Structure formats: structure tokens, C-alpha cells
mmCIF file of C-alpha atoms in Angstrom:
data_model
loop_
_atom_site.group_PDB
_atom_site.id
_atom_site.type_symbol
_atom_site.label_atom_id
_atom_site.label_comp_id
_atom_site.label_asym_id
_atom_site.label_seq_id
_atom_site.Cartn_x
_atom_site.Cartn_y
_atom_site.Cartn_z
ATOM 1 C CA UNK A 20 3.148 -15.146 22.504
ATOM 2 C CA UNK A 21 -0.474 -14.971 24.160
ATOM 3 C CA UNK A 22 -3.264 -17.151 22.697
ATOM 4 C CA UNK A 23 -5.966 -15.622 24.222
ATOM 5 C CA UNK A 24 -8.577 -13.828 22.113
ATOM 6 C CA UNK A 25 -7.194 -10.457 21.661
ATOM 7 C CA UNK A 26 -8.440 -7.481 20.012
ATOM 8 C CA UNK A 27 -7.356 -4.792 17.686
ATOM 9 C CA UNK A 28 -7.756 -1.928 15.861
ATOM 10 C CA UNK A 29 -6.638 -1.484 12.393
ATOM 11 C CA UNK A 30 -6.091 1.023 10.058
ATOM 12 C CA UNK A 31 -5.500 0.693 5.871
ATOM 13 C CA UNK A 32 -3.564 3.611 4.553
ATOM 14 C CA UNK A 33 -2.506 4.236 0.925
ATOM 15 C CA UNK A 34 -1.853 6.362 -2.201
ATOM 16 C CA UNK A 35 -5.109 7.086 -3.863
ATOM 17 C CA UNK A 36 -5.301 4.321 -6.747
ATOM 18 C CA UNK A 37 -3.201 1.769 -4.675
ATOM 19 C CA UNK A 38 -6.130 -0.791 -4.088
ATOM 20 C CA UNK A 39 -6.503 -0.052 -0.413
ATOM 21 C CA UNK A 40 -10.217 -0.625 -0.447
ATOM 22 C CA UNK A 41 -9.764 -3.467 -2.180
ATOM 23 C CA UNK A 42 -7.460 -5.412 -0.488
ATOM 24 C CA UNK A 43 -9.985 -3.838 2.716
ATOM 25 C CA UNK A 44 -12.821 -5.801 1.034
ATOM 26 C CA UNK A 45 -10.630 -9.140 0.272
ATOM 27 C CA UNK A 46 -9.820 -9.294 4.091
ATOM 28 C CA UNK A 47 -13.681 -9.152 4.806
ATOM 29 C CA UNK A 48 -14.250 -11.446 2.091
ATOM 30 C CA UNK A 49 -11.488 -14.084 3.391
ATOM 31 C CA UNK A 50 -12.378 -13.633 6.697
ATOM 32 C CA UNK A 51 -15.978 -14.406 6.165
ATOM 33 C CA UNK A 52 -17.326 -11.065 7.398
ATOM 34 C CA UNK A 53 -18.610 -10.604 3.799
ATOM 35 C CA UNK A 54 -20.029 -13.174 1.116
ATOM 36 C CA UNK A 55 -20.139 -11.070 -1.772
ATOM 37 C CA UNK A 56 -16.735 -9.365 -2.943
ATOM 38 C CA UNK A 57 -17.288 -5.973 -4.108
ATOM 39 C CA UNK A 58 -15.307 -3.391 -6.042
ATOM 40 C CA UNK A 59 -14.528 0.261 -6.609
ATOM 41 C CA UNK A 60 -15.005 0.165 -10.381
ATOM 42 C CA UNK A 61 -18.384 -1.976 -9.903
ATOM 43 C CA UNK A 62 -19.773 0.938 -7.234
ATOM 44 C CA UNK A 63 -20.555 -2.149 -4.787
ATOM 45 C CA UNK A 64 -17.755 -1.835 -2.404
ATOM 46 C CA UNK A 65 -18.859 -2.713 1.253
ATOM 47 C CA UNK A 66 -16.898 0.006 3.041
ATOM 48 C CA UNK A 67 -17.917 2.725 0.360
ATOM 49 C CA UNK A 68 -21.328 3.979 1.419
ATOM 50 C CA UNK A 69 -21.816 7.593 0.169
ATOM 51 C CA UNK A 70 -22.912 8.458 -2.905
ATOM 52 C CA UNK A 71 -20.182 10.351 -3.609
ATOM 53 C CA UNK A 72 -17.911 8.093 -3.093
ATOM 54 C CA UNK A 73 -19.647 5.804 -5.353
ATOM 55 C CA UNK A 74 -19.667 8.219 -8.198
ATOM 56 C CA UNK A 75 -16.443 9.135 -7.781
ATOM 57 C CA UNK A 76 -15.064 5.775 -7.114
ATOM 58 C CA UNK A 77 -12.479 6.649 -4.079
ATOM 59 C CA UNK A 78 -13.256 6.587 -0.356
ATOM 60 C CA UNK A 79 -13.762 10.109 1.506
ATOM 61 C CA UNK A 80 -15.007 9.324 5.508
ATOM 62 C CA UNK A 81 -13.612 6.616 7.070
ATOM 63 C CA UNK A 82 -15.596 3.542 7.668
ATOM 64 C CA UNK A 83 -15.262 1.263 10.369
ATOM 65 C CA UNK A 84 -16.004 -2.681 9.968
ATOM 66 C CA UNK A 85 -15.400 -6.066 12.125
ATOM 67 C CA UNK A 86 -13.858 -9.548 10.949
ATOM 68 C CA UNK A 87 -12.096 -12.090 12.790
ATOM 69 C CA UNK A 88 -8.909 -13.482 11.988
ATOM 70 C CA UNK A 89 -7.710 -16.859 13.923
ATOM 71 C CA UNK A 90 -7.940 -15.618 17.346
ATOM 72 C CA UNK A 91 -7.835 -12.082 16.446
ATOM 73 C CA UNK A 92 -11.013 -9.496 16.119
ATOM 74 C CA UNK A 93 -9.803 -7.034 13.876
ATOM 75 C CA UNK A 94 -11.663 -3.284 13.896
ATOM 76 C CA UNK A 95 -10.759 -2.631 10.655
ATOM 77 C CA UNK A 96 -10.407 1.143 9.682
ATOM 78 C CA UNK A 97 -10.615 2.042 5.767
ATOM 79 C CA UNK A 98 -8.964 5.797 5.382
ATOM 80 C CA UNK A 99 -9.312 8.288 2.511
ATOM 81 C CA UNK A 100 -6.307 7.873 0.164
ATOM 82 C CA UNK A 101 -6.481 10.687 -1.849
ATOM 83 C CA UNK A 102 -4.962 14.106 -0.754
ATOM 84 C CA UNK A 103 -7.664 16.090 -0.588
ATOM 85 C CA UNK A 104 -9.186 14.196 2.376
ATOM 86 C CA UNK A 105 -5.311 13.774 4.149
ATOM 87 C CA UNK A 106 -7.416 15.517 7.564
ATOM 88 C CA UNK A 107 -10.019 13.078 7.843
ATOM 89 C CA UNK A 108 -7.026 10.295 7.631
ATOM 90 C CA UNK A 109 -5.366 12.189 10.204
ATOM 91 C CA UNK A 110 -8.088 11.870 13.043
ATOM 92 C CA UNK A 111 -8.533 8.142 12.186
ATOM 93 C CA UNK A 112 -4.680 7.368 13.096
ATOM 94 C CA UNK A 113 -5.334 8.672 16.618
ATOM 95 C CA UNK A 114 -7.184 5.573 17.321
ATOM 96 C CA UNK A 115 -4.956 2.872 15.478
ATOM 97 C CA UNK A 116 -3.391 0.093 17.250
ATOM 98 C CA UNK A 117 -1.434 -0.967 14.044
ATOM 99 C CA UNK A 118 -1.688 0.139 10.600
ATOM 100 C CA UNK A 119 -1.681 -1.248 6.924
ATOM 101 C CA UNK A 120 0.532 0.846 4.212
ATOM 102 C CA UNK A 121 -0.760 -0.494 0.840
ATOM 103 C CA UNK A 122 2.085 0.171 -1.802
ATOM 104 C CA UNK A 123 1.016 -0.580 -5.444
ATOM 105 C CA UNK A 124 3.621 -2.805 -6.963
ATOM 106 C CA UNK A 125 2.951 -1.190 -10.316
ATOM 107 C CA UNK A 126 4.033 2.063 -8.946
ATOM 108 C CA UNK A 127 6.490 1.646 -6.444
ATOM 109 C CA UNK A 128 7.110 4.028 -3.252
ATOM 110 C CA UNK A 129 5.082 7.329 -4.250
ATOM 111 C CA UNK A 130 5.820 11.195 -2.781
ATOM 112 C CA UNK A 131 2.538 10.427 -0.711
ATOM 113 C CA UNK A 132 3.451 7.165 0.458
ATOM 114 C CA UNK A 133 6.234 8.354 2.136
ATOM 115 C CA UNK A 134 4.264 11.402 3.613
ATOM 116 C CA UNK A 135 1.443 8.308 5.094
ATOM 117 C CA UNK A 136 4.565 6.665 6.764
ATOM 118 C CA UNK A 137 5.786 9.810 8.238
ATOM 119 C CA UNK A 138 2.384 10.097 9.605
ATOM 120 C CA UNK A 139 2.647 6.361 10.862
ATOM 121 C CA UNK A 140 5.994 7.312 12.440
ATOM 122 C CA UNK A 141 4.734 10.925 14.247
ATOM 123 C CA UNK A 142 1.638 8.449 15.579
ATOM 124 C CA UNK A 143 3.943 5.550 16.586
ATOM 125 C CA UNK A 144 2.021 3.197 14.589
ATOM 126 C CA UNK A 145 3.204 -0.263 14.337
ATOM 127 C CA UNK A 146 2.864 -0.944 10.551
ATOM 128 C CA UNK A 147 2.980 -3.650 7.718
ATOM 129 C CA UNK A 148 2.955 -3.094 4.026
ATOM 130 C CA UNK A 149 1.361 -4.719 1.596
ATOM 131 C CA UNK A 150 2.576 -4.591 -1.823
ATOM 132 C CA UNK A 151 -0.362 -4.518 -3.965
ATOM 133 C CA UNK A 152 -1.032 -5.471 -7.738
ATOM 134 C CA UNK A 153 1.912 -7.797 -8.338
ATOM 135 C CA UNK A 154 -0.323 -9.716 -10.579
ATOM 136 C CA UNK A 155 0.708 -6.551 -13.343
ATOM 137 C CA UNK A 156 3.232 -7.230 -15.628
ATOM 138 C CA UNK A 157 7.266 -5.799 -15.150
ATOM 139 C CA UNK A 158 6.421 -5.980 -11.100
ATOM 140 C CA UNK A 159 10.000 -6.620 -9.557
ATOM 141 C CA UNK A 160 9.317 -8.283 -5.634
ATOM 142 C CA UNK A 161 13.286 -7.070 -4.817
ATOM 143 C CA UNK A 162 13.173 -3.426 -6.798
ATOM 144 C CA UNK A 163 10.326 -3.113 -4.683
ATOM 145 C CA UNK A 164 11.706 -4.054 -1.124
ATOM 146 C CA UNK A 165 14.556 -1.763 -1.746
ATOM 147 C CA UNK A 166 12.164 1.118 -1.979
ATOM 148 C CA UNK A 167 10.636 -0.122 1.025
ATOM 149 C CA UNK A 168 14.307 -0.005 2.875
ATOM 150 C CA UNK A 169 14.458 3.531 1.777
ATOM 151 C CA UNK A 170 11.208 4.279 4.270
ATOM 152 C CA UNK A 171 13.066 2.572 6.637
ATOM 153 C CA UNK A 172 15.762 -0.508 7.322
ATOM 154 C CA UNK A 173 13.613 -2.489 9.102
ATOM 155 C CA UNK A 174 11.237 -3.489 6.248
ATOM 156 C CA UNK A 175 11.512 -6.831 5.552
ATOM 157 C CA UNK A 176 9.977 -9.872 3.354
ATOM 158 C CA UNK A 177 7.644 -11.953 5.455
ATOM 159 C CA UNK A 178 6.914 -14.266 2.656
ATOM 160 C CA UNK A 179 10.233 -15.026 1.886
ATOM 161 C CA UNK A 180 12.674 -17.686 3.171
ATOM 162 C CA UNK A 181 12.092 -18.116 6.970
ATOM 163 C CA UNK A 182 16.288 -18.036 7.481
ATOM 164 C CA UNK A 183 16.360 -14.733 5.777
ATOM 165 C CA UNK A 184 13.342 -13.311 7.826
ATOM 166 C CA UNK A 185 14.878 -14.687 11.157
ATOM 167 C CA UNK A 186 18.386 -13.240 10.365
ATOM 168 C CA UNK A 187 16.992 -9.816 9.044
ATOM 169 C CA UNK A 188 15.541 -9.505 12.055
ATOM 170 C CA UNK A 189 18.235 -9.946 14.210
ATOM 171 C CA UNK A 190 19.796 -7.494 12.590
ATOM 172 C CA UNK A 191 17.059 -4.666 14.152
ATOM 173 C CA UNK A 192 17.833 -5.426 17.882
ATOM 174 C CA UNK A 193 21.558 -5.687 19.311
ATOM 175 C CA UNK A 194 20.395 -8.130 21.981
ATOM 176 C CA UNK A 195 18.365 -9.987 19.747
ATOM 177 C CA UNK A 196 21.880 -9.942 17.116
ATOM 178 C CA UNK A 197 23.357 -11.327 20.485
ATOM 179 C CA UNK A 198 20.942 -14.037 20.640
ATOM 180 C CA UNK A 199 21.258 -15.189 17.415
ATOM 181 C CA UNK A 200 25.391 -15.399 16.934
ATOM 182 C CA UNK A 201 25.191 -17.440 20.218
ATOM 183 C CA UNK A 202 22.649 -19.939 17.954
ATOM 184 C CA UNK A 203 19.123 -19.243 19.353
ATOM 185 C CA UNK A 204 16.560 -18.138 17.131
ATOM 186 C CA UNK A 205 14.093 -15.414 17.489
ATOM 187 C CA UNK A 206 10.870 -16.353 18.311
ATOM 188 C CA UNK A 207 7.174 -14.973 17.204
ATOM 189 C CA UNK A 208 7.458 -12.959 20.470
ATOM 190 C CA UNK A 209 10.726 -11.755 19.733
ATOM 191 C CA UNK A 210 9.286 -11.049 16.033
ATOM 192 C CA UNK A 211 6.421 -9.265 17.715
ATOM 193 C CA UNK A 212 8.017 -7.203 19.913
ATOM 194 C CA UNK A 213 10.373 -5.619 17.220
ATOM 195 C CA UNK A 214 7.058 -4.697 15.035
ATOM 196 C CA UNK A 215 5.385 -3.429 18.378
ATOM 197 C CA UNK A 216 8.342 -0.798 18.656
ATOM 198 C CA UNK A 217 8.726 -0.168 15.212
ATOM 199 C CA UNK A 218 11.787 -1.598 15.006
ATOM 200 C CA UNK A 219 10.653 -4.492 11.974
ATOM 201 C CA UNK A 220 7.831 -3.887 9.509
ATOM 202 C CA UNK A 221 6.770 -7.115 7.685
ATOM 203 C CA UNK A 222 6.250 -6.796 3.845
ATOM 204 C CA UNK A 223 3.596 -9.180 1.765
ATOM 205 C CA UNK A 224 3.559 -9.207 -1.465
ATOM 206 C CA UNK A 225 0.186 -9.904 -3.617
ATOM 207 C CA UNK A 226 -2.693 -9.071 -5.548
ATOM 208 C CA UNK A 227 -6.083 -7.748 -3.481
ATOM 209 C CA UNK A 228 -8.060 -7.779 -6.618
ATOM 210 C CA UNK A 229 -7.059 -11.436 -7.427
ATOM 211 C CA UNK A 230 -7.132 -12.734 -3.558
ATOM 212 C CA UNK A 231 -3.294 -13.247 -3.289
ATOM 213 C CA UNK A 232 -1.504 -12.631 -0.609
ATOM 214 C CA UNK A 233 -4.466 -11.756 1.687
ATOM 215 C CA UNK A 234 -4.547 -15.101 3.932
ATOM 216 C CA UNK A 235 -0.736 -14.534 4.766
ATOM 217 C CA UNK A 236 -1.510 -10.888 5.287
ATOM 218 C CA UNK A 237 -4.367 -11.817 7.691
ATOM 219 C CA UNK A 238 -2.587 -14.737 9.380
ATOM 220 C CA UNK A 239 0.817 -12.035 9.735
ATOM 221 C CA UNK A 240 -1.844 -10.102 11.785
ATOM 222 C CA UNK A 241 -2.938 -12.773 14.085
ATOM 223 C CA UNK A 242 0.607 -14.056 14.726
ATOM 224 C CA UNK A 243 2.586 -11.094 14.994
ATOM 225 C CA UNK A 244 0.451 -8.255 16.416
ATOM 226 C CA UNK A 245 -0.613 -8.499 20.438
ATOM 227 C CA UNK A 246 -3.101 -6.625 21.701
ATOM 228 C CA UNK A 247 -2.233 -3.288 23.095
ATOM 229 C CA UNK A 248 -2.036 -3.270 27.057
ATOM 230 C CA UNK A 249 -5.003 -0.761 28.311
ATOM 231 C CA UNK A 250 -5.330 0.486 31.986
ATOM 232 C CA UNK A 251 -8.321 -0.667 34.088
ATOM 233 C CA UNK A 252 -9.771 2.838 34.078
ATOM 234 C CA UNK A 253 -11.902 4.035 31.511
ATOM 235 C CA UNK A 254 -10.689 6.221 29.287
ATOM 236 C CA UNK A 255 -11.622 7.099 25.322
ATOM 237 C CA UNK A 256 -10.800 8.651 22.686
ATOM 238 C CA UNK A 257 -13.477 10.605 19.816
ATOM 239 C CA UNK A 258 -12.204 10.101 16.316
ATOM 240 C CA UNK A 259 -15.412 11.463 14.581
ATOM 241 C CA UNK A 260 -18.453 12.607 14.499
ATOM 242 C CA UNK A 261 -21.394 12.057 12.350
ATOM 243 C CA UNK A 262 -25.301 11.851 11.745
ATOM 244 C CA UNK A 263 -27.743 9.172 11.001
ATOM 245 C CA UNK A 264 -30.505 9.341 9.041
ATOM 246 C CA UNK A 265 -32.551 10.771 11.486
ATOM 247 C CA UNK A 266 -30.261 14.073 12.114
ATOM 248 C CA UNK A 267 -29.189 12.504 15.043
ATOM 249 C CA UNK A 268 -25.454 13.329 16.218
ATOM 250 C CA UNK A 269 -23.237 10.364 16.611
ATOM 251 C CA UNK A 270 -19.735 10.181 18.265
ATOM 252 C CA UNK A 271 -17.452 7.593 17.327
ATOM 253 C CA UNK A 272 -15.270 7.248 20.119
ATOM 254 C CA UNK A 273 -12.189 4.161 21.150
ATOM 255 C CA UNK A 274 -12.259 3.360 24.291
ATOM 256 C CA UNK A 275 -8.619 2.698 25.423
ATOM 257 C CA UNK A 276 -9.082 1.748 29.016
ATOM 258 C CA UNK A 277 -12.007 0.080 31.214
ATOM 259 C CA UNK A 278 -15.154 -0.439 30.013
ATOM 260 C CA UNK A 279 -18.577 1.867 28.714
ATOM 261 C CA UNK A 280 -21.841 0.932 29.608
ATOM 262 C CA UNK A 281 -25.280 2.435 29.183
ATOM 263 C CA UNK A 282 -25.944 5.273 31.063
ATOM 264 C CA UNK A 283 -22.683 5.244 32.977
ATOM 265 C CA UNK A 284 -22.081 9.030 33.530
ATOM 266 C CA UNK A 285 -18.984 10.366 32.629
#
């Protein structure tokens, strides 16, 4: 695994009413991007700026905002949840490097969860879920992870016993399966590679609201998701487009190869 400083960009994805903006404002918080935790049912949420999304207490445009995690700098993307802003969601996975599913552990696997990870799986998106709300009463960690295995096989319990995780893993690669029944372990890399190619999806279990489970979701990223590998020659991508205060036109753009400066003409 590379040690380097590495960058990424990261998107949070989840049925409306999952607590996707709040587990996006815990990882702020831990990471000490924020010093002041903020909620959706308080209207002081850092990442929801309109006033309409503060009236109506969900996120509609995507927001964009920066912490640091270990060696990891994390562009972290918060998306609309509910349905009726599914296009705006859309453009924002065009520019993810890895994604977030937020699953509330109250609710289970919802009909629009499983449309989000179709989405994730058109787009290629290396994901990890976070199970969300496990604080709540009648939450069951193993009813839950066999929804999750219903998405897909590959999802598997990254706070769990290390053994289990190791030989679960194994279990997603025949080489790696190899590997193991000869006695060597996978490795972080090896780990890493299988969530690169969406082949293993770690699960973490917790409660945003209450902190939980947001230092091992944070650490998960820094261990387990490399930077992507981007050519030498510029190239970008425009995810959206807005206006300042001013009236001024802004383009949001990812650039996914080289470098941008001012006035460089392109």
C-alpha cells in the first residue's frame, strides 16, 4: 500500500431520511474540518446552505467540502437523497473516485437504495456502506448484512472479527482464495484492490448522530482506498454549474489529469 499523501474524491449517497448529511457533518466534525457539529433538524448543517434546504430540512444541490483523514485529503461530495433531485445526484457521480451508501439501520435496504447502488454499479464506483442509526432500538447488525449481500456478495463487515474479514475476502478473488488455502493472508493491498474493482465493499456499522462508527469509517477510507491513477495530460471534467452572489457564472469542474493554472488556455 502507498503512504504518500494521496487524494480523493468522495461522494455520500442515501435514501432521503437515512442521515447522510449527518454522518457528512460527523466526518467534518472528527476530522477537524469543522468545530461546531450541526444538524438537519437544528437548520445549522454545514453542507446545507440554501434556504430551501433549510426550511425543508433535506439537501437539494450538491455541496462540495475538504477534510483530511490520516494521510488522505478527502473532497467530500454531499448528494440530494430524496427522489425528486435523483438528476442532480446523477451529474455528481461522474466525478466520484469512491462513494459512501448510507443505509439506515432502522430501515434496512430500501427500493431507492438499491436504485443508488445500481447507479454506483453503471458508474463503476468503488463503494462502502455505512449502516446508519444503530443506536435505535430492534437494530439487528446480521439481518442487516444479509440485506446488504442481497445488493451484492461482496459486502462484508469491516468491524467485525479480522479472521472473518480476511477469509470473506478471499472468497471474492480465485487467486486471492489460492493464496489463502496455501496459508498467506491478504494484505491491505490485496484488501484494496478487491474494493478498487468492486469486487469487496466494506460495511460499518454506527450511529452519525451519536459519533459512532465515524473514526473507523474515516480510518477504512485512508487504509483501504488509493488514489486513482490520472494521466500527465490535463484533462477535466464539469459536474455543475452555478452563480455567486454577484450573478457571476461558475463551473465546477474535476480535473482528472495534469494540472490547471491561471490563465492557461484551453
Amino acid at each position: 500500500m502507498e503512504t504518500t499523501h494521496k487524494q480523493i474524491v468522495l461522494g455520500i449517497l442515501a435514501h432521503v431520511d437515512s442521515g447522510k448529511t449527518t454522518l457528512s457533518e460527523a466526518m467534518l466534525y472528527r476530522s477537524g474540518a469543522i468545530r461546531k457539529l450541526g444538524r438537519v433538524d437544528h437548520k445549522d448543517a454545514f453542507l446545507d446552505t440554501d434556504t430551501l434546504e433549510k426550511a425543508r430540512g433535506i439537501t437539494i444541490f450538491s455541496k462540495q467540502a475538504l477534510l483530511t483523514a490520516g494521510n488522505t485529503d478527502i473532497t467530500l461530495l454531499d448528494t440530494p437523497g430524496h427522489v425528486d433531485f435523483s438528476a442532480e445526484m446523477e451529474r455528481t457521480l461522474q466525478v466520484l473516485d469512491y462513494a459512501v451508501l448510507v443505509v439506515s439501520g432502522a430501515d434496512g435496504v430500501q427500493g431507492h437504495t438499491a436504485t443508488l447502488w445500481r447507479l454506483l454499479e453503471h458508474q463503476n464506483i468503488p463503494t462502502f456502506l455505512f449502516v446508519n442509526k444503530m443506536d435505535q432500538p430492534d437494530t439487528d447488525r446480521e439481518a442487516l448484512l444479509g440485506q446488504l449481500r442481497r445488493l451484492d456478495e461482496g459486502c462484508t463487515d469491516f468491524g467485525g472479527d479480522r479472521e472473518e474479514l480476511l477469509e470473506s475476502a478471499a472468497l471474492c478473488d480465485e487467486n486471492l482464495l489460492e493464496r489463502y488455502l496455501a496459508g498467506e493472508k491478504p494484505d491491505d493491498g490485496d484488501l484494496a484492490g478487491l474494493i478498487v474493482r468492486r469486487k469487496l465493499f466494506p460495511c460499518l456499522f454506527g450511529s452519525a448522530l451519536k459519533l459512532e462508527g465515524v473514526e473507523e469509517l474515516l480510518s477504512g477510507l485512508e487504509r483501504y482506498a488509493p488514489a486513482p491513477d490520472y494521466p500527465k495530460e490535463f484533462a477535466a471534467r464539469v459536474f455543475k454549474i452555478t452563480r455567486d452572489d454577484q450573478g457571476n457564472r461558475l463551473t465546477w469542474m474535476k480535473i482528472t489529469g495534469g494540472s490547471l493554472k491561471a490563465k492557461t488556455p484551453l
